[in-house]
């Protein structure tokens, strides 16, 4: 019998805190409650009969265990709040049996401690946030870098073992805090060396230099021409879609050629890639189409007097429709700004309509192919093979994950698909993330699982557990994967 006046030692992570009665350990995940070491947060169990978001009820309030092996409603025991075992050779905190269509299944549940982890952040904006490889900082500390941009989005790679463990102590602590906040869908302010300040919050629009981003671009400048050339044909003589990457020019573009758009003799700045497609027309920035342009005419070198004509009409627009202008050439072939005709205003509106809302996406990425496998099986490589052979399904808090091909169990999960506050941390520093491995009982025995630890979900103590409704966009974690699904 433990003495409540004594400190007790938490052995759930390498920090090995001594915790006084009524206090929590360094990570706030474990506490000393009258001499008993307890996991502080509720253990989340998904209940398919509850609506997503609304249904949070104490586990025991709906039904008490009747002694059967199957609970009254289809339920999935997640690892959120389940706790961690340390050292890793001990069996995972919960190894739960379920019967599914007459087949005995097992779900191995643990809160994994990930030193090798980070987030990939996709920020839907054309605005230049920073150069590739530029350092990304939180609270002044380096926490990651700008990585390769994607179509309509700027990308950040944050965290990782180097920032967590190789820098100064403060760098590791702030990196961990930043990852934790991003994974738990809290807003985080990031500054990029030589670039922008951006507030990132999973599932919300980015705020770039204090301005909320509204729209993701419809496409690059060339793609925009390809999409809408027919709608512009006959209403204007020339169209330039300004884009930091590929600026499109209608009369030279293949779309214009096919439609029979007359040559306008326009001469563009920048580097011509293929007809009607120009690279590097300006520097990157927060102006027109992700360039630094405030005056779009700066990208036009001149008009060839042999081909251009006075009265030629020119429509210039950015890839989001945020910027637009209309010009007519005067007798000296100089563009003179004119009010936007209604047909071109409609064109701007059509571009805007086709832009998707700008969002931040945060994918948690971690390596689960390490020591936590020992909590699942005595022969860890068999778990890796079982995952690769799709005999074992991996989920995070019941959410589907993508498993990278190749060695290890390197997973990615969209943090918005997990229940709220699913992530934690330990001050080693590392992120604590829920992870569940589900497979048949027979396969579990074959891979050397801790069979003696298997128990039915209904036998779990209802204390400190909560039933929540699953995210309805997620596949039910116990349902068989659709045929041909490589990994979820
Ligand atoms: S940091 Fe948390 S998990 Fe680690 S020993 Fe302390 S209380 Fe336990």
XYZ file of C-alpha atoms and ligand atoms in Angstrom:
496
model
C 0.000 0.000 0.000
C 1.535 3.305 -1.031
C 1.863 6.183 1.381
C 0.068 9.311 0.053
C 2.587 11.574 1.753
C 5.456 10.111 -0.226
C 6.443 11.144 -3.700
C 5.868 8.476 -6.252
C 7.923 7.919 -9.325
C 6.342 8.032 -12.768
C 8.016 5.554 -15.068
C 6.030 6.360 -18.210
C 8.932 8.121 -19.915
C 12.702 8.518 -19.494
C 12.273 11.664 -17.358
C 11.153 9.482 -14.406
C 9.516 12.302 -12.426
C 9.019 12.071 -8.685
C 5.520 13.423 -8.082
C 4.059 14.668 -4.806
C 0.497 13.824 -3.817
C -1.962 16.065 -5.631
C 0.657 17.171 -8.145
C 1.332 16.333 -11.769
C 4.607 15.386 -13.406
C 6.609 17.556 -15.774
C 4.375 16.807 -18.762
C 1.061 17.298 -16.907
C -0.045 13.908 -18.232
C 0.433 11.915 -15.043
C -0.443 12.807 -11.466
C -0.099 11.452 -7.980
C -3.648 10.967 -6.754
C -3.501 9.819 -3.119
C -0.427 7.763 -3.762
C -1.661 6.324 -7.038
C -0.086 7.205 -10.361
C -2.914 8.160 -12.729
C -3.178 9.390 -16.276
C -4.773 12.832 -15.962
C -6.696 13.187 -19.231
C -9.741 11.060 -20.005
C -9.202 7.970 -22.095
C -11.096 8.502 -25.347
C -13.246 5.704 -26.729
C -14.981 6.286 -30.068
C -18.639 5.333 -30.119
C -20.191 5.002 -33.534
C -23.671 5.781 -32.243
C -22.693 9.266 -31.092
C -22.698 12.290 -33.370
C -19.289 13.772 -34.102
C -18.359 16.640 -31.841
C -21.524 16.630 -29.758
C -21.427 13.345 -27.962
C -19.030 13.321 -25.070
C -20.296 11.229 -22.200
C -18.621 9.418 -19.355
C -17.835 5.896 -20.448
C -19.830 4.234 -17.728
C -22.971 6.317 -18.002
C -24.415 4.565 -21.051
C -24.041 0.972 -20.012
C -22.147 -1.112 -17.559
C -20.310 -4.206 -18.648
C -22.622 -7.196 -18.618
C -19.785 -9.690 -18.615
C -19.871 -10.195 -22.385
C -16.871 -9.717 -24.625
C -18.531 -7.184 -26.903
C -19.744 -3.775 -25.790
C -23.339 -2.779 -26.592
C -22.370 -0.308 -29.288
C -19.594 -0.514 -31.841
C -16.739 1.141 -30.040
C -13.096 1.689 -30.736
C -10.630 2.156 -27.915
C -8.204 4.873 -29.005
C -4.799 5.559 -27.549
C -5.744 9.100 -26.543
C -5.303 9.229 -22.794
C -4.377 5.536 -22.684
C -0.911 6.203 -21.313
C 2.552 5.067 -22.241
C 4.676 2.203 -21.033
C 8.381 2.610 -20.497
C 10.727 0.916 -21.071
C 9.323 -0.266 -24.313
C 9.583 -4.009 -23.832
C 6.594 -3.889 -21.501
C 3.285 -4.621 -23.245
C 1.320 -1.581 -24.460
C -1.130 -0.126 -21.906
C -4.173 -1.672 -23.583
C -4.423 -4.667 -25.875
C -8.115 -4.885 -26.627
C -10.077 -7.699 -28.205
C -13.149 -7.050 -30.342
C -15.338 -9.360 -32.362
C -15.978 -8.135 -35.878
C -18.353 -10.150 -38.056
C -17.399 -13.305 -36.227
C -13.653 -12.614 -36.420
C -11.654 -11.964 -33.288
C -9.700 -8.739 -33.665
C -7.101 -7.083 -31.491
C -6.246 -3.407 -31.148
C -2.973 -2.539 -29.458
C -3.199 0.931 -27.980
C -0.439 3.208 -26.713
C 0.546 6.824 -26.531
C 3.817 6.753 -28.422
C 6.693 9.030 -27.486
C 8.135 10.381 -30.712
C 11.553 12.021 -30.785
C 11.581 11.520 -34.532
C 8.587 13.552 -35.554
C 7.491 16.826 -37.019
C 4.759 18.442 -39.048
C 4.434 19.239 -42.703
C 2.454 22.450 -43.094
C 0.656 23.377 -46.298
C -0.350 27.029 -46.488
C -2.713 27.893 -49.315
C -1.378 31.201 -50.566
C 0.402 32.610 -53.575
C 2.124 35.162 -51.422
C 5.834 34.698 -51.003
C 6.413 33.535 -47.436
C 10.154 32.957 -47.717
C 12.789 31.364 -49.885
C 13.211 27.614 -49.992
C 15.404 26.438 -47.095
C 14.840 29.707 -45.180
C 14.676 29.146 -41.440
C 11.252 29.208 -39.800
C 11.187 30.521 -36.235
C 8.769 30.402 -33.343
C 9.400 32.744 -30.424
C 12.726 33.528 -32.103
C 13.941 29.926 -32.070
C 14.574 27.920 -35.256
C 11.913 25.230 -35.532
C 12.047 24.269 -39.210
C 12.419 25.543 -42.735
C 10.561 26.471 -45.896
C 10.434 23.507 -48.211
C 9.406 22.970 -51.837
C 6.290 24.907 -52.754
C 3.306 23.008 -54.123
C 0.546 23.970 -56.532
C -1.044 27.028 -54.983
C 0.519 26.432 -51.603
C 3.645 27.268 -49.675
C 5.086 24.424 -47.630
C 6.905 24.337 -44.303
C 8.708 21.430 -42.696
C 8.813 21.895 -38.921
C 10.249 19.964 -36.039
C 12.225 16.792 -36.573
C 14.880 15.207 -34.464
C 17.550 17.821 -35.184
C 15.525 20.749 -33.853
C 14.203 18.658 -30.970
C 17.525 17.266 -29.801
C 20.563 18.756 -31.546
C 20.143 22.462 -30.868
C 20.237 24.387 -27.625
C 17.822 23.328 -24.894
C 15.536 26.269 -25.608
C 15.359 25.361 -29.303
C 14.223 21.860 -28.420
C 11.657 23.116 -25.937
C 10.161 25.709 -28.287
C 10.158 23.244 -31.177
C 8.246 20.775 -29.028
C 5.792 23.453 -27.905
C 5.252 24.593 -31.491
C 4.602 21.063 -32.730
C 2.247 20.366 -29.859
C 0.203 23.505 -30.492
C 0.010 22.867 -34.235
C -1.015 19.240 -33.715
C -3.677 20.263 -31.187
C -4.985 22.809 -33.736
C -3.961 25.907 -31.868
C -2.782 29.049 -33.715
C 0.988 29.470 -33.884
C 2.863 32.549 -35.067
C 5.833 31.699 -37.266
C 8.383 34.094 -38.705
C 10.478 33.216 -41.720
C 13.983 34.613 -42.096
C 13.901 37.154 -44.921
C 10.194 36.536 -45.404
C 6.772 36.837 -43.842
C 5.171 36.376 -40.470
C 2.358 33.879 -40.717
C -0.173 32.615 -38.218
C -0.837 28.946 -38.849
C -3.796 27.047 -37.414
C -4.834 23.681 -38.804
C -8.045 23.912 -40.798
C -8.139 27.735 -40.679
C -7.051 30.398 -43.197
C -3.437 31.514 -42.831
C -2.811 35.065 -41.666
C 0.099 36.473 -43.652
C 1.695 39.636 -42.295
C -1.497 40.354 -40.372
C -3.862 39.825 -43.306
C -6.101 36.743 -43.401
C -5.725 34.914 -46.715
C -9.057 34.321 -48.423
C -8.475 32.406 -51.604
C -6.167 29.758 -52.949
C -5.264 30.525 -56.543
C -7.284 28.970 -59.341
C -4.107 27.743 -61.031
C -0.838 29.085 -62.365
C -0.983 31.898 -64.927
C -0.771 29.495 -67.837
C -3.420 27.167 -66.408
C -5.748 30.119 -65.847
C -5.418 31.052 -69.517
C -6.099 27.443 -70.471
C -9.224 27.345 -68.328
C -10.841 30.620 -69.308
C -9.461 31.615 -72.757
C -12.686 30.731 -74.527
C -14.708 32.878 -72.119
C -12.459 35.886 -72.759
C -12.225 35.432 -76.538
C -13.738 38.331 -78.453
C -14.187 40.470 -75.348
C -10.614 41.739 -75.039
C -7.553 41.709 -77.316
C -4.905 40.573 -74.840
C -4.910 38.967 -71.388
C -1.979 38.584 -69.025
C -2.416 36.411 -65.945
C 0.279 37.536 -63.535
C 1.884 34.750 -61.529
C 5.193 34.539 -59.709
C 5.858 31.121 -61.235
C 4.305 30.998 -64.702
C 2.776 34.167 -66.099
C 0.431 33.525 -69.014
C -0.077 35.680 -72.140
C -3.241 34.842 -74.071
C -2.233 35.812 -77.641
C 0.939 33.684 -77.500
C -0.476 30.802 -75.460
C -1.595 27.639 -77.211
C -5.145 28.311 -76.036
C -5.067 31.684 -77.808
C -3.532 30.157 -80.931
C -6.222 27.482 -81.142
C -8.937 30.111 -80.726
C -7.320 32.367 -83.348
C -6.476 35.295 -81.068
C -4.695 37.986 -83.107
C -1.004 38.636 -82.322
C -0.619 41.784 -80.236
C 3.133 42.338 -80.520
C 3.474 42.309 -76.735
C 7.020 41.968 -75.405
C 7.264 40.653 -71.860
C 9.975 40.873 -69.263
C 11.103 37.640 -67.703
C 12.202 34.375 -69.269
C 10.017 32.846 -71.947
C 9.597 29.153 -71.243
C 7.227 28.102 -74.006
C 4.865 30.270 -76.094
C 2.695 32.368 -73.798
C 4.362 31.090 -70.610
C 6.907 33.287 -68.804
C 9.051 32.584 -65.753
C 10.553 35.188 -63.403
C 8.628 38.243 -64.614
C 9.303 39.890 -61.235
C 10.609 39.073 -57.797
C 8.487 37.039 -55.374
C 6.482 39.060 -52.884
C 3.059 39.856 -51.504
C 1.789 41.746 -54.547
C 0.122 40.646 -57.786
C 0.079 36.825 -58.148
C 2.722 36.229 -55.494
C 5.141 38.695 -57.092
C 6.376 41.944 -55.604
C 4.436 43.888 -58.233
C 2.211 46.758 -57.312
C 2.171 48.088 -60.893
C 1.502 45.158 -63.260
C 2.647 47.152 -66.289
C 6.207 46.781 -64.970
C 6.340 43.291 -66.514
C 5.611 44.568 -70.044
C 8.724 45.653 -71.922
C 6.915 47.179 -74.921
C 4.523 46.582 -77.789
C 5.891 45.907 -81.283
C 4.574 48.769 -83.465
C 4.408 46.402 -86.445
C 1.773 44.258 -84.717
C 0.131 46.301 -81.947
C -2.432 48.983 -82.713
C -3.925 52.009 -80.964
C -7.064 51.035 -79.082
C -5.783 47.508 -78.353
C -7.435 46.372 -75.119
C -5.464 44.605 -72.396
C -6.811 42.804 -69.339
C -4.395 41.958 -66.517
C -5.422 39.770 -63.625
C -3.802 37.784 -60.819
C -4.322 34.075 -60.230
C -6.804 34.663 -57.404
C -8.643 37.568 -58.994
C -7.502 39.681 -56.066
C -5.830 42.107 -58.487
C -7.208 43.123 -61.866
C -6.761 46.045 -64.260
C -7.826 47.050 -67.756
C -5.919 49.183 -70.284
C -6.184 50.532 -73.808
C -3.179 51.435 -75.958
C -3.017 55.074 -76.964
C -1.643 56.365 -80.250
C 1.905 55.855 -79.000
C 1.066 52.277 -77.970
C 1.237 53.146 -74.297
C -1.266 51.331 -72.026
C -3.743 53.750 -70.447
C -5.776 52.527 -67.458
C -9.533 52.370 -68.026
C -12.442 51.225 -65.881
C -12.970 47.479 -65.927
C -15.728 46.640 -68.462
C -18.527 44.493 -67.114
C -17.389 41.487 -69.186
C -13.974 41.642 -67.529
C -15.511 42.175 -64.112
C -17.424 38.948 -64.771
C -14.124 37.272 -65.717
C -12.611 38.343 -62.400
C -15.637 37.020 -60.576
C -15.371 33.684 -62.417
C -11.723 33.352 -61.352
C -12.633 34.151 -57.750
C -15.509 31.694 -57.830
C -13.108 28.972 -58.897
C -10.634 29.642 -56.110
C -10.958 27.362 -53.118
C -10.854 28.827 -49.611
C -7.278 29.217 -48.396
C -6.514 26.935 -45.469
C -3.604 25.705 -43.391
C -3.131 21.943 -43.369
C -1.002 20.304 -40.708
C 0.150 16.727 -41.158
C 1.850 15.071 -38.208
C 4.663 12.826 -39.417
C 6.482 10.362 -37.208
C 8.459 7.179 -37.174
C 6.626 4.377 -35.391
C 9.053 1.724 -36.561
C 11.243 1.982 -33.478
C 11.079 0.765 -29.945
C 7.345 1.213 -29.393
C 6.894 -1.891 -31.528
C 8.161 -3.908 -28.571
C 4.987 -2.995 -26.701
C 3.075 -4.760 -29.465
C 5.211 -7.832 -30.089
C 8.331 -9.529 -28.846
C 9.627 -9.618 -32.400
C 9.311 -5.995 -33.610
C 10.194 -6.521 -37.255
C 7.157 -8.741 -37.631
C 4.928 -5.782 -36.798
C 6.648 -3.718 -39.489
C 6.136 -6.512 -42.014
C 2.540 -6.962 -40.935
C 1.862 -3.255 -41.471
C 3.511 -3.380 -44.893
C 1.524 -6.504 -45.776
C -1.634 -4.665 -44.738
C -2.480 -7.271 -42.136
C -2.181 -4.614 -39.437
C -3.992 -1.305 -39.729
C -2.415 1.738 -38.112
C -4.564 4.593 -36.846
C -3.908 7.677 -34.744
C -6.756 8.366 -32.361
C -8.921 6.364 -34.761
C -7.938 8.568 -37.722
C -6.558 7.018 -40.895
C -2.836 7.416 -41.521
C -0.665 7.200 -44.596
C 2.265 4.826 -44.221
C 5.284 5.656 -46.316
C 6.626 2.868 -48.499
C 10.114 1.624 -47.744
C 11.609 0.792 -44.393
C 10.138 1.505 -40.980
C 6.620 2.584 -40.086
C 6.762 6.219 -41.108
C 3.297 7.659 -40.887
C 1.485 10.880 -41.683
C -1.883 11.938 -40.333
C -4.046 15.020 -40.795
C -4.338 16.462 -37.289
C -7.876 17.720 -37.921
C -9.099 14.125 -38.220
C -8.204 13.250 -34.628
C -10.338 14.133 -31.613
C -9.365 17.418 -29.966
C -6.252 17.678 -27.823
C -5.103 14.228 -28.857
C -1.405 15.103 -28.631
C 0.823 15.603 -25.632
C 4.503 15.959 -24.907
C 7.256 14.915 -22.569
C 10.157 17.211 -21.753
C 12.835 14.918 -23.192
C 11.620 16.757 -25.482
C 9.321 14.678 -27.653
C 5.736 14.641 -28.847
C 3.314 12.093 -27.469
C 0.864 10.884 -30.091
C -1.824 8.226 -29.940
C -1.252 5.155 -32.072
C -3.330 2.039 -32.496
C -2.484 -1.181 -34.320
C -5.497 -3.307 -35.292
C -5.263 -6.846 -36.658
C -6.874 -10.237 -36.262
C -6.186 -12.141 -33.082
C -4.735 -14.963 -35.200
C -2.304 -12.604 -36.926
C -1.437 -11.084 -33.584
C -0.476 -14.490 -32.243
C 1.546 -15.190 -35.388
C 3.631 -12.048 -35.024
C 4.484 -12.867 -31.435
C 2.067 -10.483 -29.743
C 1.550 -10.202 -26.004
C -1.397 -12.594 -26.091
C -1.660 -12.938 -22.321
C -2.406 -9.179 -22.094
C -5.400 -9.263 -24.456
C -8.665 -8.253 -22.820
C -12.117 -7.175 -23.986
C -12.974 -3.480 -24.232
C -15.948 -3.998 -21.982
C -13.649 -5.045 -19.155
C -12.002 -1.616 -19.016
C -12.739 0.439 -15.973
C -15.210 3.172 -16.912
C -13.465 5.611 -14.600
C -11.819 8.529 -16.380
C -12.994 7.325 -19.782
C -15.125 9.248 -22.235
C -17.134 8.178 -25.233
C -16.945 10.559 -28.182
C -18.511 10.489 -31.607
C -16.094 9.650 -34.416
C -15.243 12.063 -37.198
C -17.722 10.936 -39.828
C -15.280 11.636 -42.642
C -12.966 8.965 -41.253
C -13.444 5.315 -42.134
C -14.459 3.336 -39.085
C -11.122 1.999 -37.827
C -12.407 -1.548 -37.439
C -14.011 -1.793 -40.886
C -12.067 -3.782 -43.464
C -10.049 -1.556 -45.820
C -11.543 -1.252 -49.315
C -9.940 -3.645 -51.776
C -6.889 -2.196 -53.423
C -6.297 0.305 -50.645
C -2.572 0.406 -50.123
C -2.661 2.324 -46.898
C -5.156 4.554 -45.172
S 7.414 13.691 -17.904
Fe 5.352 12.891 -17.688
S 5.450 10.813 -18.480
Fe 7.556 11.474 -18.122
S 8.028 10.715 -16.087
Fe 7.306 12.830 -15.849
S 5.094 12.627 -15.482
Fe 5.805 10.665 -16.263
